[in-house]
């Protein structure tokens, strides 16, 4: 038999920056069928007399150097049971799935260890008795200037001790304040770690709630199902406040008492001090929290502690997924629908899929949770690919905020041209009198300059793709999916009104309008501009938490995360704004954002109210978010996706082309579209485009895209293979960069 040689890339040092130093070896025939990325092998090194060990990171048919100069792998030392092996094998999966180089994948999965002295984490302890602390507390309560001291004291009274970094980043207590409290003898700062197991010891101090019957049942069934051999991922859909976090904690406790570890993924923006504190109160110093403010060194320290068994729980955003626990027993992903789980740098992995793959490699359950699951996840749960649990009632049936919907078309009709409806103005006035706080939310995510009619609410859409047309500055409207173009109309094609145009108000204009209407109100604005400088985000939030302002105006940044107990009114200025982004997921994002925004009001003891202003009050996304009715939203949205063949009902395969030569790109993409039609012998593909990308040119490079829709993954895969081959053998594509992407 004449078979080709196989070669293996071996990495001998994965502990430092030398990740890209790989060496290639010949795979002996005896290992052809068994050698896999992640295995530890013995290889000759240097002149051949030295033997060293290294990890296989890739097996390939293509030699990187002359075969004559290559040595052969001697032996497999270990099949891949170590944590390094499993992570390397995860990297290999990421490379395969998302298309990156193996080195890029390895760098994502294995933290680059900076050469620095390991710093011990500092902790803050209460240095006075609880009685004394109570008396300080009543002093602090008297002035809003002392609010951050109050937060620290509160945290210490309920959690005993907290990490310095949590006080700084999650509690937003500045270091001078901590220092001054230390000098007053109220707190003590120490790096001395007190090891203990809070589960065994002193259970009365650690807060632990009794689960409701439904919460308990879900926790039990997840664990029992796993033991019975049901290895599917689990999705918990539970309205905000139904007790998902309670279920997570129950599962975590079970896994930890089994001697295993837990990764809990929470989007950074939701990683607030209230959240973190709850986990500290229950699990104490078994926990480490990752966030983007940690330096690379600090972060790899945390990974080191996890590897050494010093901590049992890692909480953090998507990169926490790669924590090198020796015996991982559970992965939980909260707020599963959050877009921040999608990596935007290469490799562009999705944390949900990657978590599920890590679960397979580690043989551990994966639990996803959300009040508003992504269409993808819920669709799969409905089809039985995930186990599904649902909680539709809030704990103790606590009430949802009451919502008033305002039809902005009616406002215009009755002569109010302001972006603040009359009802909203009244409510704001009330709050200012009562000294309660409010948030005004401008929903302009991915704002793409659509054109709408202020009289009837009509939005100009593409006749072929059912997405809004985007306004280009040449006075034309363009579809980003199929390239359809039309001149911007001067009158509304539906009602003939002249009040048609782009929605221009930004947060800054709104701030001006609010200040003019309420000259005595203290206003804070949080948007891209005001958060640009370091810690800008945190500063605004802590100022608002300290009640230094009455009104917080902002984009979606303000609806996620922090709970402000004194906020009793949320105003959504134009709820349908984000519906009109030229993207098939606009409805899903709008529903998620609005559900969250409405849920912001009335988190504390004071009852909450929300005013939702919109031009499309009867749109299903708006209506179902106001009633927090996920199931209704899902039914309507999925039938729309089915009709239009968008994911998850269908696969959306994007072919992105970019080239400095516009003519060449145009020709190349046309050829591809024609080739697709030719090889689609069964006429099953829906081909859209070529069209300009939403940004048609970046740094003098032109960009175009073709979308292909099809339900059958294997048919699409065959098409993709043929396409790859066509591009490979046609020299015309030498100067065009082509990239494929599935379901972006
Ligand atoms: P979710 O994570 O679904 O938003 P949480 O777990 O945060 O819900 O619960 C919402 C609120 O209800 C929290 O303040 C929590 O302490 C309280 N709560 C939920 N379940 C219980 C329970 N079984 N016992 C006591 N309090 C509970
Ligand atoms: Zn109109
Ligand atoms: Zn179109």
PDB file of N, CA, C and O in Angstrom, residues 590-636:
ATOM      1  N   UNK A 590     -33.699  43.286  20.155  1.00  0.00           N
ATOM      2  CA  UNK A 590     -34.615  44.278  20.699  1.00  0.00           C
ATOM      3  C   UNK A 590     -35.401  43.682  21.848  1.00  0.00           C
ATOM      4  O   UNK A 590     -35.523  44.284  22.918  1.00  0.00           O
ATOM      5  N   UNK A 591     -35.926  42.488  21.633  1.00  0.00           N
ATOM      6  CA  UNK A 591     -36.687  41.834  22.690  1.00  0.00           C
ATOM      7  C   UNK A 591     -35.831  41.664  23.946  1.00  0.00           C
ATOM      8  O   UNK A 591     -36.264  41.976  25.061  1.00  0.00           O
ATOM      9  N   UNK A 592     -34.608  41.197  23.780  1.00  0.00           N
ATOM     10  CA  UNK A 592     -33.733  40.977  24.933  1.00  0.00           C
ATOM     11  C   UNK A 592     -33.429  42.273  25.674  1.00  0.00           C
ATOM     12  O   UNK A 592     -33.529  42.352  26.900  1.00  0.00           O
ATOM     13  N   UNK A 593     -33.084  43.315  24.906  1.00  0.00           N
ATOM     14  CA  UNK A 593     -32.758  44.598  25.524  1.00  0.00           C
ATOM     15  C   UNK A 593     -33.947  45.201  26.262  1.00  0.00           C
ATOM     16  O   UNK A 593     -33.818  45.680  27.393  1.00  0.00           O
ATOM     17  N   UNK A 594     -35.119  45.167  25.626  1.00  0.00           N
ATOM     18  CA  UNK A 594     -36.292  45.776  26.240  1.00  0.00           C
ATOM     19  C   UNK A 594     -36.721  45.008  27.484  1.00  0.00           C
ATOM     20  O   UNK A 594     -37.085  45.605  28.498  1.00  0.00           O
ATOM     21  N   UNK A 595     -36.669  43.675  27.410  1.00  0.00           N
ATOM     22  CA  UNK A 595     -37.038  42.883  28.566  1.00  0.00           C
ATOM     23  C   UNK A 595     -36.140  43.243  29.740  1.00  0.00           C
ATOM     24  O   UNK A 595     -36.594  43.407  30.868  1.00  0.00           O
ATOM     25  N   UNK A 596     -34.855  43.390  29.450  1.00  0.00           N
ATOM     26  CA  UNK A 596     -33.921  43.780  30.503  1.00  0.00           C
ATOM     27  C   UNK A 596     -34.187  45.184  31.007  1.00  0.00           C
ATOM     28  O   UNK A 596     -34.178  45.430  32.211  1.00  0.00           O
ATOM     29  N   UNK A 597     -34.432  46.104  30.072  1.00  0.00           N
ATOM     30  CA  UNK A 597     -34.635  47.497  30.445  1.00  0.00           C
ATOM     31  C   UNK A 597     -35.856  47.639  31.346  1.00  0.00           C
ATOM     32  O   UNK A 597     -35.808  48.281  32.395  1.00  0.00           O
ATOM     33  N   UNK A 598     -36.954  46.997  30.956  1.00  0.00           N
ATOM     34  CA  UNK A 598     -38.174  47.075  31.744  1.00  0.00           C
ATOM     35  C   UNK A 598     -37.935  46.450  33.122  1.00  0.00           C
ATOM     36  O   UNK A 598     -38.390  46.959  34.143  1.00  0.00           O
ATOM     37  N   UNK A 599     -37.159  45.377  33.153  1.00  0.00           N
ATOM     38  CA  UNK A 599     -36.852  44.700  34.406  1.00  0.00           C
ATOM     39  C   UNK A 599     -35.968  45.510  35.336  1.00  0.00           C
ATOM     40  O   UNK A 599     -35.815  45.175  36.517  1.00  0.00           O
ATOM     41  N   UNK A 600     -35.347  46.583  34.821  1.00  0.00           N
ATOM     42  CA  UNK A 600     -34.457  47.418  35.646  1.00  0.00           C
ATOM     43  C   UNK A 600     -35.201  48.172  36.743  1.00  0.00           C
ATOM     44  O   UNK A 600     -34.648  48.456  37.787  1.00  0.00           O
ATOM     45  N   UNK A 601     -36.427  48.571  36.432  1.00  0.00           N
ATOM     46  CA  UNK A 601     -37.154  49.434  37.366  1.00  0.00           C
ATOM     47  C   UNK A 601     -37.617  48.617  38.562  1.00  0.00           C
ATOM     48  O   UNK A 601     -38.032  47.484  38.421  1.00  0.00           O
ATOM     49  N   UNK A 602     -37.525  49.216  39.735  1.00  0.00           N
ATOM     50  CA  UNK A 602     -38.088  48.591  40.919  1.00  0.00           C
ATOM     51  C   UNK A 602     -37.359  47.351  41.372  1.00  0.00           C
ATOM     52  O   UNK A 602     -37.956  46.335  41.657  1.00  0.00           O
ATOM     53  N   UNK A 603     -36.023  47.415  41.441  1.00  0.00           N
ATOM     54  CA  UNK A 603     -35.271  46.296  41.946  1.00  0.00           C
ATOM     55  C   UNK A 603     -35.221  46.296  43.469  1.00  0.00           C
ATOM     56  O   UNK A 603     -34.973  45.290  44.102  1.00  0.00           O
ATOM     57  N   UNK A 604     -35.409  47.464  44.050  1.00  0.00           N
ATOM     58  CA  UNK A 604     -35.330  47.566  45.503  1.00  0.00           C
ATOM     59  C   UNK A 604     -36.692  47.369  46.134  1.00  0.00           C
ATOM     60  O   UNK A 604     -37.559  46.687  45.592  1.00  0.00           O
ATOM     61  N   UNK A 605     -36.885  47.976  47.305  1.00  0.00           N
ATOM     62  CA  UNK A 605     -38.164  47.837  47.985  1.00  0.00           C
ATOM     63  C   UNK A 605     -39.239  48.713  47.357  1.00  0.00           C
ATOM     64  O   UNK A 605     -40.428  48.430  47.461  1.00  0.00           O
ATOM     65  N   UNK A 606     -38.795  49.796  46.684  1.00  0.00           N
ATOM     66  CA  UNK A 606     -39.771  50.694  46.072  1.00  0.00           C
ATOM     67  C   UNK A 606     -40.318  50.075  44.789  1.00  0.00           C
ATOM     68  O   UNK A 606     -39.574  49.474  44.033  1.00  0.00           O
ATOM     69  N   UNK A 607     -41.633  50.212  44.557  1.00  0.00           N
ATOM     70  CA  UNK A 607     -42.198  49.636  43.338  1.00  0.00           C
ATOM     71  C   UNK A 607     -41.710  50.391  42.104  1.00  0.00           C
ATOM     72  O   UNK A 607     -41.446  51.587  42.152  1.00  0.00           O
ATOM     73  N   UNK A 608     -41.596  49.685  40.997  1.00  0.00           N
ATOM     74  CA  UNK A 608     -41.041  50.296  39.802  1.00  0.00           C
ATOM     75  C   UNK A 608     -42.054  50.488  38.694  1.00  0.00           C
ATOM     76  O   UNK A 608     -43.087  49.835  38.646  1.00  0.00           O
ATOM     77  N   UNK A 609     -41.715  51.440  37.826  1.00  0.00           N
ATOM     78  CA  UNK A 609     -42.576  51.723  36.691  1.00  0.00           C
ATOM     79  C   UNK A 609     -41.704  51.916  35.465  1.00  0.00           C
ATOM     80  O   UNK A 609     -40.578  52.401  35.574  1.00  0.00           O
ATOM     81  N   UNK A 610     -42.218  51.550  34.319  1.00  0.00           N
ATOM     82  CA  UNK A 610     -41.480  51.803  33.090  1.00  0.00           C
ATOM     83  C   UNK A 610     -42.400  52.474  32.079  1.00  0.00           C
ATOM     84  O   UNK A 610     -43.581  52.167  32.017  1.00  0.00           O
ATOM     85  N   UNK A 611     -41.834  53.421  31.330  1.00  0.00           N
ATOM     86  CA  UNK A 611     -42.584  54.037  30.235  1.00  0.00           C
ATOM     87  C   UNK A 611     -41.872  53.655  28.947  1.00  0.00           C
ATOM     88  O   UNK A 611     -40.687  53.941  28.784  1.00  0.00           O
ATOM     89  N   UNK A 612     -42.579  52.967  28.067  1.00  0.00           N
ATOM     90  CA  UNK A 612     -41.972  52.524  26.819  1.00  0.00           C
ATOM     91  C   UNK A 612     -42.585  53.319  25.674  1.00  0.00           C
ATOM     92  O   UNK A 612     -43.777  53.196  25.389  1.00  0.00           O
ATOM     93  N   UNK A 613     -41.779  54.165  25.054  1.00  0.00           N
ATOM     94  CA  UNK A 613     -42.251  54.970  23.923  1.00  0.00           C
ATOM     95  C   UNK A 613     -41.882  54.260  22.629  1.00  0.00           C
ATOM     96  O   UNK A 613     -40.779  53.755  22.491  1.00  0.00           O
ATOM     97  N   UNK A 614     -42.798  54.247  21.695  1.00  0.00           N
ATOM     98  CA  UNK A 614     -42.501  53.537  20.447  1.00  0.00           C
ATOM     99  C   UNK A 614     -43.377  54.008  19.295  1.00  0.00           C
ATOM    100  O   UNK A 614     -44.474  54.520  19.502  1.00  0.00           O
ATOM    101  N   UNK A 615     -42.852  53.841  18.085  1.00  0.00           N
ATOM    102  CA  UNK A 615     -43.645  54.106  16.884  1.00  0.00           C
ATOM    103  C   UNK A 615     -44.409  52.872  16.439  1.00  0.00           C
ATOM    104  O   UNK A 615     -45.228  52.928  15.545  1.00  0.00           O
ATOM    105  N   UNK A 616     -44.061  51.710  17.014  1.00  0.00           N
ATOM    106  CA  UNK A 616     -44.708  50.459  16.588  1.00  0.00           C
ATOM    107  C   UNK A 616     -45.239  49.695  17.796  1.00  0.00           C
ATOM    108  O   UNK A 616     -44.730  48.634  18.125  1.00  0.00           O
ATOM    109  N   UNK A 617     -46.233  50.267  18.488  1.00  0.00           N
ATOM    110  CA  UNK A 617     -46.672  49.642  19.751  1.00  0.00           C
ATOM    111  C   UNK A 617     -47.207  48.231  19.579  1.00  0.00           C
ATOM    112  O   UNK A 617     -47.192  47.467  20.527  1.00  0.00           O
ATOM    113  N   UNK A 618     -47.671  47.891  18.374  1.00  0.00           N
ATOM    114  CA  UNK A 618     -48.216  46.534  18.244  1.00  0.00           C
ATOM    115  C   UNK A 618     -47.259  45.552  17.593  1.00  0.00           C
ATOM    116  O   UNK A 618     -47.643  44.452  17.235  1.00  0.00           O
ATOM    117  N   UNK A 619     -46.008  45.930  17.467  1.00  0.00           N
ATOM    118  CA  UNK A 619     -45.015  44.976  16.970  1.00  0.00           C
ATOM    119  C   UNK A 619     -44.821  43.885  18.024  1.00  0.00           C
ATOM    120  O   UNK A 619     -44.722  44.164  19.216  1.00  0.00           O
ATOM    121  N   UNK A 620     -44.728  42.617  17.573  1.00  0.00           N
ATOM    122  CA  UNK A 620     -44.678  41.529  18.557  1.00  0.00           C
ATOM    123  C   UNK A 620     -43.469  41.604  19.485  1.00  0.00           C
ATOM    124  O   UNK A 620     -43.545  41.194  20.645  1.00  0.00           O
ATOM    125  N   UNK A 621     -42.343  42.148  19.003  1.00  0.00           N
ATOM    126  CA  UNK A 621     -41.154  42.237  19.866  1.00  0.00           C
ATOM    127  C   UNK A 621     -41.394  43.218  21.005  1.00  0.00           C
ATOM    128  O   UNK A 621     -40.960  43.007  22.132  1.00  0.00           O
ATOM    129  N   UNK A 622     -42.074  44.323  20.701  1.00  0.00           N
ATOM    130  CA  UNK A 622     -42.346  45.341  21.703  1.00  0.00           C
ATOM    131  C   UNK A 622     -43.403  44.815  22.684  1.00  0.00           C
ATOM    132  O   UNK A 622     -43.195  44.843  23.906  1.00  0.00           O
ATOM    133  N   UNK A 623     -44.488  44.296  22.132  1.00  0.00           N
ATOM    134  CA  UNK A 623     -45.573  43.819  23.008  1.00  0.00           C
ATOM    135  C   UNK A 623     -45.109  42.708  23.936  1.00  0.00           C
ATOM    136  O   UNK A 623     -45.392  42.719  25.131  1.00  0.00           O
ATOM    137  N   UNK A 624     -44.368  41.742  23.402  1.00  0.00           N
ATOM    138  CA  UNK A 624     -44.009  40.601  24.245  1.00  0.00           C
ATOM    139  C   UNK A 624     -42.922  40.961  25.256  1.00  0.00           C
ATOM    140  O   UNK A 624     -42.833  40.335  26.305  1.00  0.00           O
ATOM    141  N   UNK A 625     -42.118  41.982  24.971  1.00  0.00           N
ATOM    142  CA  UNK A 625     -41.122  42.363  25.980  1.00  0.00           C
ATOM    143  C   UNK A 625     -41.788  43.118  27.122  1.00  0.00           C
ATOM    144  O   UNK A 625     -41.373  43.012  28.272  1.00  0.00           O
ATOM    145  N   UNK A 626     -42.845  43.868  26.810  1.00  0.00           N
ATOM    146  CA  UNK A 626     -43.549  44.602  27.857  1.00  0.00           C
ATOM    147  C   UNK A 626     -44.223  43.643  28.826  1.00  0.00           C
ATOM    148  O   UNK A 626     -44.198  43.846  30.036  1.00  0.00           O
ATOM    149  N   UNK A 627     -44.779  42.564  28.299  1.00  0.00           N
ATOM    150  CA  UNK A 627     -45.404  41.577  29.180  1.00  0.00           C
ATOM    151  C   UNK A 627     -44.410  40.506  29.615  1.00  0.00           C
ATOM    152  O   UNK A 627     -44.773  39.563  30.298  1.00  0.00           O
ATOM    153  N   UNK A 628     -43.145  40.652  29.223  1.00  0.00           N
ATOM    154  CA  UNK A 628     -42.090  39.687  29.534  1.00  0.00           C
ATOM    155  C   UNK A 628     -42.522  38.275  29.127  1.00  0.00           C
ATOM    156  O   UNK A 628     -42.279  37.306  29.837  1.00  0.00           O
ATOM    157  N   UNK A 629     -43.116  38.185  27.934  1.00  0.00           N
ATOM    158  CA  UNK A 629     -43.671  36.914  27.481  1.00  0.00           C
ATOM    159  C   UNK A 629     -42.744  36.274  26.447  1.00  0.00           C
ATOM    160  O   UNK A 629     -42.905  36.460  25.240  1.00  0.00           O
ATOM    161  N   UNK A 630     -41.777  35.515  26.928  1.00  0.00           N
ATOM    162  CA  UNK A 630     -40.786  34.930  26.029  1.00  0.00           C
ATOM    163  C   UNK A 630     -41.416  33.979  25.017  1.00  0.00           C
ATOM    164  O   UNK A 630     -41.061  33.977  23.849  1.00  0.00           O
ATOM    165  N   UNK A 631     -42.358  33.166  25.492  1.00  0.00           N
ATOM    166  CA  UNK A 631     -42.894  32.132  24.607  1.00  0.00           C
ATOM    167  C   UNK A 631     -43.607  32.730  23.409  1.00  0.00           C
ATOM    168  O   UNK A 631     -43.475  32.272  22.281  1.00  0.00           O
ATOM    169  N   UNK A 632     -44.360  33.809  23.651  1.00  0.00           N
ATOM    170  CA  UNK A 632     -45.034  34.465  22.534  1.00  0.00           C
ATOM    171  C   UNK A 632     -43.994  35.023  21.557  1.00  0.00           C
ATOM    172  O   UNK A 632     -44.106  34.861  20.348  1.00  0.00           O
ATOM    173  N   UNK A 633     -42.981  35.688  22.118  1.00  0.00           N
ATOM    174  CA  UNK A 633     -41.933  36.224  21.257  1.00  0.00           C
ATOM    175  C   UNK A 633     -41.307  35.111  20.427  1.00  0.00           C
ATOM    176  O   UNK A 633     -41.132  35.234  19.215  1.00  0.00           O
ATOM    177  N   UNK A 634     -40.975  34.004  21.098  1.00  0.00           N
ATOM    178  CA  UNK A 634     -40.292  32.908  20.405  1.00  0.00           C
ATOM    179  C   UNK A 634     -41.128  32.382  19.237  1.00  0.00           C
ATOM    180  O   UNK A 634     -40.627  32.200  18.133  1.00  0.00           O
ATOM    181  N   UNK A 635     -42.415  32.151  19.475  1.00  0.00           N
ATOM    182  CA  UNK A 635     -43.267  31.594  18.432  1.00  0.00           C
ATOM    183  C   UNK A 635     -43.290  32.485  17.196  1.00  0.00           C
ATOM    184  O   UNK A 635     -43.163  32.021  16.068  1.00  0.00           O
ATOM    185  N   UNK A 636     -43.436  33.791  17.422  1.00  0.00           N
ATOM    186  CA  UNK A 636     -43.516  34.713  16.281  1.00  0.00           C
ATOM    187  C   UNK A 636     -42.174  34.814  15.573  1.00  0.00           C
ATOM    188  O   UNK A 636     -42.099  34.810  14.350  1.00  0.00           O
TER     189      UNK A 636
END
